[in-house]
Short mmCIF file of N, CA and C in Angstrom, two decimals:
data_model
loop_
_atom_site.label_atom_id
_atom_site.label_comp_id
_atom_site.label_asym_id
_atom_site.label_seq_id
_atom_site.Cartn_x
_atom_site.Cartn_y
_atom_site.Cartn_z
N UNK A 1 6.95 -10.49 28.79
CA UNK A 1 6.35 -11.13 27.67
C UNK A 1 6.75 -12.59 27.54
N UNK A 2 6.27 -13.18 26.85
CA UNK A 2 6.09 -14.97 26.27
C UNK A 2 7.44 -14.95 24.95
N UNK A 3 7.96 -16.38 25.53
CA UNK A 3 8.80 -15.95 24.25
C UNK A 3 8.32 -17.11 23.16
N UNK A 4 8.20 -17.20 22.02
CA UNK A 4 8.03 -17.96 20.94
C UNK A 4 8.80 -18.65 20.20
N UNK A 5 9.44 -19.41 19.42
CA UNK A 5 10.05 -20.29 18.74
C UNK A 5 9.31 -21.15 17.86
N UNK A 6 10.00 -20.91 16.83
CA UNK A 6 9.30 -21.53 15.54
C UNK A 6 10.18 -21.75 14.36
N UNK A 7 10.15 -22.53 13.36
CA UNK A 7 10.91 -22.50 12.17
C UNK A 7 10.99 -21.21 10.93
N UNK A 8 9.78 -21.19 11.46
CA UNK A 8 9.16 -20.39 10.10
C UNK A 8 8.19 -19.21 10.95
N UNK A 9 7.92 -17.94 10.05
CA UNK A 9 7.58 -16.45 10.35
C UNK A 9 7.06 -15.95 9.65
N UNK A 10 5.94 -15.65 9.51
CA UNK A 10 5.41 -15.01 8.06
C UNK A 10 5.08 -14.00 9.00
N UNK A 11 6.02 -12.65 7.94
CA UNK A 11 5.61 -11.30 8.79
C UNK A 11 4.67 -10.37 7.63
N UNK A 12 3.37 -10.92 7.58
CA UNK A 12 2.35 -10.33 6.68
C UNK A 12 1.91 -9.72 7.09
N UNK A 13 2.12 -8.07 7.74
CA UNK A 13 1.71 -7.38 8.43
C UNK A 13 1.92 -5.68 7.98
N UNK A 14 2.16 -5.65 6.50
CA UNK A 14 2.55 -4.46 5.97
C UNK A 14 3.72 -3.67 5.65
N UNK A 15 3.87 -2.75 4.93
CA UNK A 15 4.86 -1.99 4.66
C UNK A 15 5.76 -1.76 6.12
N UNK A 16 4.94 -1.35 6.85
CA UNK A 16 5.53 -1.02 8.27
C UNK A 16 5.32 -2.38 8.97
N UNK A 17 5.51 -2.74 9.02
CA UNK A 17 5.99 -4.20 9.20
C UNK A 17 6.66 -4.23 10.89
N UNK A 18 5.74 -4.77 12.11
CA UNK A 18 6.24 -5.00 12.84
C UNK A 18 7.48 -5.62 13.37
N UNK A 19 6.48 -7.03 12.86
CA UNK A 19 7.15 -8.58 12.72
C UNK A 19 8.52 -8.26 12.34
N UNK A 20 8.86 -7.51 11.13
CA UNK A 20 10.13 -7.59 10.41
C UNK A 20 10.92 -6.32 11.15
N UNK A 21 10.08 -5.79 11.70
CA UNK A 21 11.20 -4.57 12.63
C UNK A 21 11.36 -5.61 13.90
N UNK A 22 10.99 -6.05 14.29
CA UNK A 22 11.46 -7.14 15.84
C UNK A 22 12.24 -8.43 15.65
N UNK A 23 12.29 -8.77 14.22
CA UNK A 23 13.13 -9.73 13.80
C UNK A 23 14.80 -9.13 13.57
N UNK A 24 14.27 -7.78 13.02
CA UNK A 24 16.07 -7.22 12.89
C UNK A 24 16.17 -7.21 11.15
N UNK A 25 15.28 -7.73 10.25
CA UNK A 25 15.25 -7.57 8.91
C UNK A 25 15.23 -6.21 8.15
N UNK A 26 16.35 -5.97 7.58
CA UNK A 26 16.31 -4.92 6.81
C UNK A 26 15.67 -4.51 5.15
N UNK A 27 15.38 -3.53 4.66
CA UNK A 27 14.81 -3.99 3.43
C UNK A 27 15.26 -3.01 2.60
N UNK A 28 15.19 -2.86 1.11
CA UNK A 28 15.57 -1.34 0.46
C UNK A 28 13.68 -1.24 -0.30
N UNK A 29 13.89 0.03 -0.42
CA UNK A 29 12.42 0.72 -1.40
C UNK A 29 12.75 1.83 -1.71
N UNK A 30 11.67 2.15 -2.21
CA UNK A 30 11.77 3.54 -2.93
C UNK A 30 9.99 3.74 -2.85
N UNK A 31 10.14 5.46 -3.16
CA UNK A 31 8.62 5.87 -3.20
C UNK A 31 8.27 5.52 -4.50
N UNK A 32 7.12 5.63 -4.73
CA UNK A 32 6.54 5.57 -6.33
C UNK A 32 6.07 7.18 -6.59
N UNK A 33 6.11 7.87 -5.83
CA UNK A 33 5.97 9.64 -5.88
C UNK A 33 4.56 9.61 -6.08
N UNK A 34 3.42 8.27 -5.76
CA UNK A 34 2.06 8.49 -5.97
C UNK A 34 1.33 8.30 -4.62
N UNK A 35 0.03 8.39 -4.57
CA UNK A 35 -1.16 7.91 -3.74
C UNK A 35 -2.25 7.37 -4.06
N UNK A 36 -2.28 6.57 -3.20
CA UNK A 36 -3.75 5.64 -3.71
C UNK A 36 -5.05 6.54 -2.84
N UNK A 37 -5.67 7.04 -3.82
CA UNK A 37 -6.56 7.90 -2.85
C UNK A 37 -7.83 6.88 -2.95
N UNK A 38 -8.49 6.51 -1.65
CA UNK A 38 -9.06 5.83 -1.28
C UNK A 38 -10.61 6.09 -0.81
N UNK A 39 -11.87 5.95 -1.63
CA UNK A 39 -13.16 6.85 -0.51
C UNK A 39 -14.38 5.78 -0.94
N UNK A 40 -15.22 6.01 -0.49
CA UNK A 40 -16.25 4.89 -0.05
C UNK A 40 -17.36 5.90 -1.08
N UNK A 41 -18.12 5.09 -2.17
CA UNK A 41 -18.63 6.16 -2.85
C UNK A 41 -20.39 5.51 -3.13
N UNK A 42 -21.27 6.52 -3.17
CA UNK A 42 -22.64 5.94 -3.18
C UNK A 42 -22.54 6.04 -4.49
N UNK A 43 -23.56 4.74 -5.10
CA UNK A 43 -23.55 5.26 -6.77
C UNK A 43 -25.18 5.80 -6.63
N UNK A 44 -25.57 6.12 -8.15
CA UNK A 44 -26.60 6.43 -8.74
C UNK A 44 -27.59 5.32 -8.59
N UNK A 45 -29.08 5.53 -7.88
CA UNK A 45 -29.85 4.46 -7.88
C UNK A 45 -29.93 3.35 -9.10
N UNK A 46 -30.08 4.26 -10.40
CA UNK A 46 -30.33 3.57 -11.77
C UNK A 46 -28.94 3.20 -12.24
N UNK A 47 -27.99 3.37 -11.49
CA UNK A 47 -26.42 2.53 -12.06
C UNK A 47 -25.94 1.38 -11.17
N UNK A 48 -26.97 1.59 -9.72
CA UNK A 48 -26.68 0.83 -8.73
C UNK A 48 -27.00 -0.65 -9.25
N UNK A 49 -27.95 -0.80 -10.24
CA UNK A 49 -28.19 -2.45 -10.44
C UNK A 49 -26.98 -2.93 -10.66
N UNK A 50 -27.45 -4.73 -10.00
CA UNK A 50 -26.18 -5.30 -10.55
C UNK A 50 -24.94 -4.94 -10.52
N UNK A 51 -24.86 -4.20 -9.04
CA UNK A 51 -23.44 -3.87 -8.40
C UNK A 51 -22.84 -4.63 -8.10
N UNK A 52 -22.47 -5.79 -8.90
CA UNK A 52 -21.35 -7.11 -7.98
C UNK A 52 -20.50 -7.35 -9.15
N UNK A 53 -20.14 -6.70 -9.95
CA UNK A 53 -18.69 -6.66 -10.61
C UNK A 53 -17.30 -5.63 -10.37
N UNK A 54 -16.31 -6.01 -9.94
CA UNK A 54 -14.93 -5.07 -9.81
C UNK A 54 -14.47 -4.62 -11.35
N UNK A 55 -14.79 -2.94 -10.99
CA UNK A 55 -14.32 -2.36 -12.57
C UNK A 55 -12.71 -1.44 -12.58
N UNK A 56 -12.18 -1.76 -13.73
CA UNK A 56 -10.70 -0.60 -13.42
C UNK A 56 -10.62 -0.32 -14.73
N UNK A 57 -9.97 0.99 -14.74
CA UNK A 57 -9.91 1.56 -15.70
C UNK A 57 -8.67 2.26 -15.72
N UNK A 58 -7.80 2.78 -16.51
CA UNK A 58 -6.54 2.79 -16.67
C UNK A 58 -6.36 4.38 -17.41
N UNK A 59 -5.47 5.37 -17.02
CA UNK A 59 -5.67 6.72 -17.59
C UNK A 59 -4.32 6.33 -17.09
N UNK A 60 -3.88 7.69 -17.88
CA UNK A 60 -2.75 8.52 -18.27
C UNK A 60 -1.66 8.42 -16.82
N UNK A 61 -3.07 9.18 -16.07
CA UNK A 61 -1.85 9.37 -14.27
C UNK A 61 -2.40 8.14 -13.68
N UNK A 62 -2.71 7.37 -13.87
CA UNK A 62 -2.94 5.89 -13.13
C UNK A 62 -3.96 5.20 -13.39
N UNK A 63 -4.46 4.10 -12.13
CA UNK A 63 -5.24 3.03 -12.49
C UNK A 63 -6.41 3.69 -11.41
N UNK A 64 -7.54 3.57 -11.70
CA UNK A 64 -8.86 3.94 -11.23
C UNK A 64 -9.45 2.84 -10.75
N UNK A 65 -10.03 2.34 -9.26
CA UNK A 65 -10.71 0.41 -9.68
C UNK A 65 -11.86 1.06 -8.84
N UNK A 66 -12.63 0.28 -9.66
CA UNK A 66 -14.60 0.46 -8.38
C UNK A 66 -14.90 -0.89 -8.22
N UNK A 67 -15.03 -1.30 -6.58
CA UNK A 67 -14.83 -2.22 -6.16
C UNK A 67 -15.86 -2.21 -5.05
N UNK A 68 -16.72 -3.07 -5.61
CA UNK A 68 -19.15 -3.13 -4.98
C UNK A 68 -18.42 -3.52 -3.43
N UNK A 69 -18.99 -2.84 -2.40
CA UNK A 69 -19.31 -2.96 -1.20
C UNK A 69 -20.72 -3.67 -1.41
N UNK A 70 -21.57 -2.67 -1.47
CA UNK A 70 -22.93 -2.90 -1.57
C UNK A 70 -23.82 -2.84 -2.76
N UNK A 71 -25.32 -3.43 -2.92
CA UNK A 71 -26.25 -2.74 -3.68
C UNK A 71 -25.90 -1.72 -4.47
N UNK A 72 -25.43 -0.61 -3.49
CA UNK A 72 -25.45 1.09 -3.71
C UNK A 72 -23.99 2.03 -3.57
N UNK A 73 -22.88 0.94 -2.58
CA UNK A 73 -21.70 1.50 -2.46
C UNK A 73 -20.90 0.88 -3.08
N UNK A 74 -19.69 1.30 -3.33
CA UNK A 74 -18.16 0.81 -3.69
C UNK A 74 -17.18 1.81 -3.11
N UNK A 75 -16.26 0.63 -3.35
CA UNK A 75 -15.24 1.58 -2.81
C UNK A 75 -14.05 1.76 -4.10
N UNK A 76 -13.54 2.99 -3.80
CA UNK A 76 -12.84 3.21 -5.39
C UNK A 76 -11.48 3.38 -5.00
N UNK A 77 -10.78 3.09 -5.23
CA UNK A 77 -8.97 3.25 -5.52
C UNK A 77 -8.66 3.65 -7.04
N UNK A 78 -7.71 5.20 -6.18
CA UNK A 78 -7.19 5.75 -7.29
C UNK A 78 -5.89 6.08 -7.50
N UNK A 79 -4.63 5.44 -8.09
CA UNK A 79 -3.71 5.90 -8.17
C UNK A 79 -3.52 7.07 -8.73
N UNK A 80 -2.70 7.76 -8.01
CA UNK A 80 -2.10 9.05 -9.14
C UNK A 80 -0.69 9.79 -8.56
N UNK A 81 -0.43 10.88 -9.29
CA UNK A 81 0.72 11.05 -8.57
C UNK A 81 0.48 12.19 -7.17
N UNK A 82 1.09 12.04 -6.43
CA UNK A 82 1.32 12.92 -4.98
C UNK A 82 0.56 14.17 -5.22
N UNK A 83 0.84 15.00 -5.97
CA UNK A 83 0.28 16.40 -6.25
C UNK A 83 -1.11 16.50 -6.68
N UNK A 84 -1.58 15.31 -7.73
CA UNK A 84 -2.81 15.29 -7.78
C UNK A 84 -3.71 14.86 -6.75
N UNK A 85 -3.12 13.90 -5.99
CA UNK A 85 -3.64 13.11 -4.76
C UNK A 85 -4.13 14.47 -3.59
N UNK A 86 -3.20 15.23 -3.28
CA UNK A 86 -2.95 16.23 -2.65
C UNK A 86 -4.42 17.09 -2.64
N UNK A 87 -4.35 17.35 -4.35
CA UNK A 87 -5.68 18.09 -4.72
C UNK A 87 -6.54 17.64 -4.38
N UNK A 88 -7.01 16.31 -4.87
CA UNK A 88 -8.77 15.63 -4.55
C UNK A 88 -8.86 15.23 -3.70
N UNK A 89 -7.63 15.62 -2.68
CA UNK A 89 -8.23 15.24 -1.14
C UNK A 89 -8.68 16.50 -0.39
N UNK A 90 -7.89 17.77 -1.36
CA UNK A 90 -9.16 18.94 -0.44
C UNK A 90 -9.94 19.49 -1.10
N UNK A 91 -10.66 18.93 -2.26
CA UNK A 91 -11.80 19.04 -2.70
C UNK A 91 -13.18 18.76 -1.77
N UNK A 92 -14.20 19.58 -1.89
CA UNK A 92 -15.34 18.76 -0.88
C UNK A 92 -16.01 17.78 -2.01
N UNK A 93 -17.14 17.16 -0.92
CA UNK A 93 -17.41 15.61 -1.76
C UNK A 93 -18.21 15.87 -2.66
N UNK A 94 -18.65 16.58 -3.22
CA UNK A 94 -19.62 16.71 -4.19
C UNK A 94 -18.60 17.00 -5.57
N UNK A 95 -17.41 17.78 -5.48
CA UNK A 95 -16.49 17.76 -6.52
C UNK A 95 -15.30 16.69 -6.35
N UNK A 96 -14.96 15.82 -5.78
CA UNK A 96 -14.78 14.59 -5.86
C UNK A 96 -15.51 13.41 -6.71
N UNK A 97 -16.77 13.84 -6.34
CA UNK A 97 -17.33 12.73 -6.89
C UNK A 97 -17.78 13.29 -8.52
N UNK A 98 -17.22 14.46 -8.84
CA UNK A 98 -17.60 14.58 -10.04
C UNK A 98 -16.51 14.54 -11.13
N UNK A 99 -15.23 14.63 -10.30
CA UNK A 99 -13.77 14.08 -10.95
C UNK A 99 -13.68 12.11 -11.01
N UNK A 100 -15.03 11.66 -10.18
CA UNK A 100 -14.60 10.40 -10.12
C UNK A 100 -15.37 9.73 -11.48
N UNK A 101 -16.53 10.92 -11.45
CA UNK A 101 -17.29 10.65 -12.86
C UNK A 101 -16.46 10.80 -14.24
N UNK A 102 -16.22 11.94 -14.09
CA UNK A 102 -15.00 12.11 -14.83
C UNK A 102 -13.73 11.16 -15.51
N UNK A 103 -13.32 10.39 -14.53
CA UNK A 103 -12.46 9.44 -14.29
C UNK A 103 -12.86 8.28 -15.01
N UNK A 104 -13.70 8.36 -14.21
CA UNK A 104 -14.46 6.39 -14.28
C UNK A 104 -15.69 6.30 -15.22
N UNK A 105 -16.18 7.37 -15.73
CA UNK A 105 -17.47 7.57 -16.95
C UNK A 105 -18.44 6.83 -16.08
N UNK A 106 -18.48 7.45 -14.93
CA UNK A 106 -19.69 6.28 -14.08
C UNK A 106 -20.59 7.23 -13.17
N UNK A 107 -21.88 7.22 -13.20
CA UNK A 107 -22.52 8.32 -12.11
C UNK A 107 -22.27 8.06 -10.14
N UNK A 108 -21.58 8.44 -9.74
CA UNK A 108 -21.50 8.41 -8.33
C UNK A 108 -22.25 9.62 -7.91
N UNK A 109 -23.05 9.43 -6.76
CA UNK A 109 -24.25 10.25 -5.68
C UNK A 109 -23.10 11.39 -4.78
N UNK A 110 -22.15 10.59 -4.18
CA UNK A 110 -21.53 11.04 -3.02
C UNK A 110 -20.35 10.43 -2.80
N UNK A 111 -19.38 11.16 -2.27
CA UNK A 111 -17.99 10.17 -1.89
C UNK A 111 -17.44 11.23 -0.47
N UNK A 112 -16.48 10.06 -0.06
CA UNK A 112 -15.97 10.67 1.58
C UNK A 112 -14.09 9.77 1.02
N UNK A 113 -13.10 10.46 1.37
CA UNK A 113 -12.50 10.14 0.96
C UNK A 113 -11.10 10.02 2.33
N UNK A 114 -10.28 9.31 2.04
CA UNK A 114 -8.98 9.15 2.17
C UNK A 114 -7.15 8.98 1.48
N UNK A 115 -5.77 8.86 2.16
CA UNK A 115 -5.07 8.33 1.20
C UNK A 115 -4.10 7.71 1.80
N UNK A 116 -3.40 6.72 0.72
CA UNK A 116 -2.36 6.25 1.62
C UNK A 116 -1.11 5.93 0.13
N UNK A 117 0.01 6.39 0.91
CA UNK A 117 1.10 6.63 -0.06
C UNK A 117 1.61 5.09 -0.08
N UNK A 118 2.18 5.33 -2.01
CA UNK A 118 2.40 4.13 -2.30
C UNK A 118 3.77 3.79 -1.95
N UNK A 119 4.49 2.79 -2.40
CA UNK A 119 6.10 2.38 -1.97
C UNK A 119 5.85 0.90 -1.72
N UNK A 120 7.40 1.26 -2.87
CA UNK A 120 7.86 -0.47 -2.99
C UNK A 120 8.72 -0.81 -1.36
N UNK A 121 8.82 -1.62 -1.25
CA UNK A 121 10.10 -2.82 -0.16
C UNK A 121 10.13 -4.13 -0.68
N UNK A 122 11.54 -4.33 -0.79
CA UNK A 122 12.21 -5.85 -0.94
C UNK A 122 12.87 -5.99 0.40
N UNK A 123 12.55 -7.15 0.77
CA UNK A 123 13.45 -7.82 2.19
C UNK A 123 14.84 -8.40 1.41
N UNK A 124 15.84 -7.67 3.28
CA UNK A 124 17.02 -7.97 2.52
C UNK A 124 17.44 -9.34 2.73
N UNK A 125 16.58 -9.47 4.06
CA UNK A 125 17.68 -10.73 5.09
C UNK A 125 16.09 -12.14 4.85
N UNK A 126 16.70 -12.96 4.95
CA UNK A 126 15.94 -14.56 4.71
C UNK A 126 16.16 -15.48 5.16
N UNK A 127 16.53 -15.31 6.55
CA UNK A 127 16.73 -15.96 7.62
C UNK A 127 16.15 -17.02 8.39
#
């Protein structure tokens, strides 16, 4: 490999963090015991107008956001905790998307979903 030298390093590359595992930087965190469950959702033709605003909404077990891809899609992020996350990810998509109605007081068509667990990190070293 090439070796590099520089003053400065910006290792903006995530929780798992390459950059900062090949530098030797250590960090402390903790879980947040939640998941951001993540799915790509068609809305309702007649709700689809004027899909170019980011909406969030805030409940009890977390923050809900619908965030316009398209015309007709968004994509929705949902915090909640682990166990609920757990659940609406083996729901099929037709009862997903009716917890998202639920959720978000919004008509969604269809959703396909994913998740990815939350967690803090502070860097220790600043080298």
């Amino acid at each position: 490999g090439r070796t590099l030298r520089t003053r400065l390093l910006v290792g903006a590359d995530g929780g798992n963090s390459l950059v900062r595992d090949a530098a030797g930087l250590s960090t402390v965190g903790w879980s947040y015991h939640q998941k951001g469950v993540v799915c790509l959702v068609e809305l309702d033709p007649a709700d689809a107008a004027g899909n170019d605003v980011a909406l969030q909404r805030f409940l009890p077990s977390g923050p809900i956001a619908l965030l316009p891809v398209s015309d007709a899609m968004s994509s929705i992020v949902w915090s909640v905790p682990t166990a609920k996350a757990d659940a609406l990810l083996k729901l099929s998509d037709e009862s997903l998307a009716e917890h998202i109605q639920n959720a978000f007081q919004a008509e969604v068509a269809s959703a396909s979903v994913g998740d990815h667990p939350l967690k803090m990190l502070f860097g220790l070293d600043f080298n």
